[in-house]
Each structure stands twice: as structure tokens, then as C-alpha cells.
PDB file of C-alpha atoms in Angstrom:
ATOM      1  CA  UNK A   1     -34.122  -2.900   4.287  1.00  0.00           C
ATOM      2  CA  UNK A   2     -34.892  -4.400   0.934  1.00  0.00           C
ATOM      3  CA  UNK A   3     -38.649  -3.839   0.813  1.00  0.00           C
ATOM      4  CA  UNK A   4     -41.645  -2.576   2.757  1.00  0.00           C
ATOM      5  CA  UNK A   5     -42.649  -6.020   4.009  1.00  0.00           C
ATOM      6  CA  UNK A   6     -39.207  -6.481   5.593  1.00  0.00           C
ATOM      7  CA  UNK A   7     -39.421  -3.038   7.232  1.00  0.00           C
ATOM      8  CA  UNK A   8     -42.915  -3.699   8.609  1.00  0.00           C
ATOM      9  CA  UNK A   9     -41.765  -7.054  10.027  1.00  0.00           C
ATOM     10  CA  UNK A  10     -38.741  -5.423  11.677  1.00  0.00           C
ATOM     11  CA  UNK A  11     -40.954  -2.752  13.244  1.00  0.00           C
ATOM     12  CA  UNK A  12     -43.518  -5.281  14.506  1.00  0.00           C
ATOM     13  CA  UNK A  13     -40.779  -7.453  16.020  1.00  0.00           C
ATOM     14  CA  UNK A  14     -39.330  -4.347  17.715  1.00  0.00           C
ATOM     15  CA  UNK A  15     -35.947  -4.776  16.031  1.00  0.00           C
ATOM     16  CA  UNK A  16     -33.453  -1.984  16.621  1.00  0.00           C
ATOM     17  CA  UNK A  17     -33.317   0.014  13.401  1.00  0.00           C
ATOM     18  CA  UNK A  18     -30.630   2.468  12.409  1.00  0.00           C
ATOM     19  CA  UNK A  19     -30.452   5.078   9.686  1.00  0.00           C
ATOM     20  CA  UNK A  20     -27.378   4.388   7.595  1.00  0.00           C
ATOM     21  CA  UNK A  21     -26.873   8.099   6.825  1.00  0.00           C
ATOM     22  CA  UNK A  22     -24.940   8.527   3.561  1.00  0.00           C
ATOM     23  CA  UNK A  23     -23.407  11.710   5.023  1.00  0.00           C
ATOM     24  CA  UNK A  24     -23.080  10.960   8.767  1.00  0.00           C
ATOM     25  CA  UNK A  25     -22.199  13.484  11.459  1.00  0.00           C
ATOM     26  CA  UNK A  26     -19.777  12.271  14.133  1.00  0.00           C
ATOM     27  CA  UNK A  27     -21.480  11.813  17.491  1.00  0.00           C
ATOM     28  CA  UNK A  28     -25.056  11.483  16.181  1.00  0.00           C
ATOM     29  CA  UNK A  29     -27.079   8.523  17.393  1.00  0.00           C
ATOM     30  CA  UNK A  30     -28.763   7.221  14.260  1.00  0.00           C
ATOM     31  CA  UNK A  31     -30.934   4.696  16.114  1.00  0.00           C
ATOM     32  CA  UNK A  32     -34.465   5.185  14.799  1.00  0.00           C
ATOM     33  CA  UNK A  33     -37.084   5.976  17.440  1.00  0.00           C
ATOM     34  CA  UNK A  34     -40.030   6.553  15.067  1.00  0.00           C
ATOM     35  CA  UNK A  35     -41.032   5.538  11.540  1.00  0.00           C
ATOM     36  CA  UNK A  36     -44.001   7.237   9.924  1.00  0.00           C
ATOM     37  CA  UNK A  37     -47.107   5.031   9.853  1.00  0.00           C
ATOM     38  CA  UNK A  38     -46.929   2.670   6.887  1.00  0.00           C
ATOM     39  CA  UNK A  39     -50.301   0.899   7.148  1.00  0.00           C
ATOM     40  CA  UNK A  40     -51.756   2.529   4.037  1.00  0.00           C
ATOM     41  CA  UNK A  41     -48.992   1.229   1.768  1.00  0.00           C
ATOM     42  CA  UNK A  42     -49.310  -2.272   0.306  1.00  0.00           C
ATOM     43  CA  UNK A  43     -46.446  -4.688   1.060  1.00  0.00           C
ATOM     44  CA  UNK A  44     -45.834  -5.392  -2.618  1.00  0.00           C
ATOM     45  CA  UNK A  45     -45.738  -1.694  -3.575  1.00  0.00           C
ATOM     46  CA  UNK A  46     -42.319  -0.534  -4.770  1.00  0.00           C
ATOM     47  CA  UNK A  47     -41.296   2.275  -2.422  1.00  0.00           C
ATOM     48  CA  UNK A  48     -37.592   2.392  -3.278  1.00  0.00           C
ATOM     49  CA  UNK A  49     -37.924   6.058  -4.346  1.00  0.00           C
ATOM     50  CA  UNK A  50     -40.464   6.941  -1.645  1.00  0.00           C
ATOM     51  CA  UNK A  51     -39.060   8.996   1.271  1.00  0.00           C
ATOM     52  CA  UNK A  52     -39.954   7.672   4.717  1.00  0.00           C
ATOM     53  CA  UNK A  53     -40.076  10.038   7.676  1.00  0.00           C
ATOM     54  CA  UNK A  54     -38.046   8.868  10.669  1.00  0.00           C
ATOM     55  CA  UNK A  55     -36.959  10.302  13.991  1.00  0.00           C
ATOM     56  CA  UNK A  56     -33.513   9.495  15.383  1.00  0.00           C
ATOM     57  CA  UNK A  57     -30.968  10.856  17.859  1.00  0.00           C
ATOM     58  CA  UNK A  58     -33.309  10.043  20.777  1.00  0.00           C
ATOM     59  CA  UNK A  59     -36.183  11.736  18.925  1.00  0.00           C
ATOM     60  CA  UNK A  60     -34.334  15.035  18.685  1.00  0.00           C
ATOM     61  CA  UNK A  61     -33.856  14.900  14.904  1.00  0.00           C
ATOM     62  CA  UNK A  62     -35.887  13.776  11.924  1.00  0.00           C
ATOM     63  CA  UNK A  63     -35.192  13.046   8.299  1.00  0.00           C
ATOM     64  CA  UNK A  64     -36.836  11.711   5.185  1.00  0.00           C
ATOM     65  CA  UNK A  65     -34.862   8.633   4.164  1.00  0.00           C
ATOM     66  CA  UNK A  66     -35.107   5.872   1.591  1.00  0.00           C
ATOM     67  CA  UNK A  67     -35.856   2.304   2.600  1.00  0.00           C
ATOM     68  CA  UNK A  68     -32.398   1.078   1.579  1.00  0.00           C
ATOM     69  CA  UNK A  69     -30.891   3.501   4.145  1.00  0.00           C
ATOM     70  CA  UNK A  70     -32.619   1.715   7.051  1.00  0.00           C
ATOM     71  CA  UNK A  71     -30.749  -1.231   8.550  1.00  0.00           C
ATOM     72  CA  UNK A  72     -31.116  -3.559  11.523  1.00  0.00           C
ATOM     73  CA  UNK A  73     -28.594  -3.061  14.295  1.00  0.00           C
TER      74      UNK A  73
END
């Protein structure tokens, strides 16, 4: 994702999102099943250095990731 507005739109349209882990582990399913609530952050706020909590691997794992590490599948 490039910015928060794009991420919010992807979530609201129920797009399949994946964590593009910079250090992936073979066999992990990086499909995101949860993104921390983002309602309190303004769309034009720069969150490039702001960690976002996600759950992946069918909800079995979680990580704090940066917005540029989240991609549409």
C-alpha cells in the first residue's frame, strides 16, 4: 500500500491483503486476517513509519508491519 487511504479502501472493499514479509518463512500463509482499527487516523496523515498490527497465518500469528509491506493479492 502507498498510503492509509488506499489501505482503508482495500479493507472496505474486502480485498485480499498479504503481508510482504521482508524475511519470509517457507510455508507461512501471509494472508492478512485482521488489521488493527484505523478509524482514528486521518487519511492524509503520513504513517509510513507507523507500525500497523496485523494477524496472518489464519489468525495464528501477528506482527507489527509498515504500510508499504501490505499488498493486494
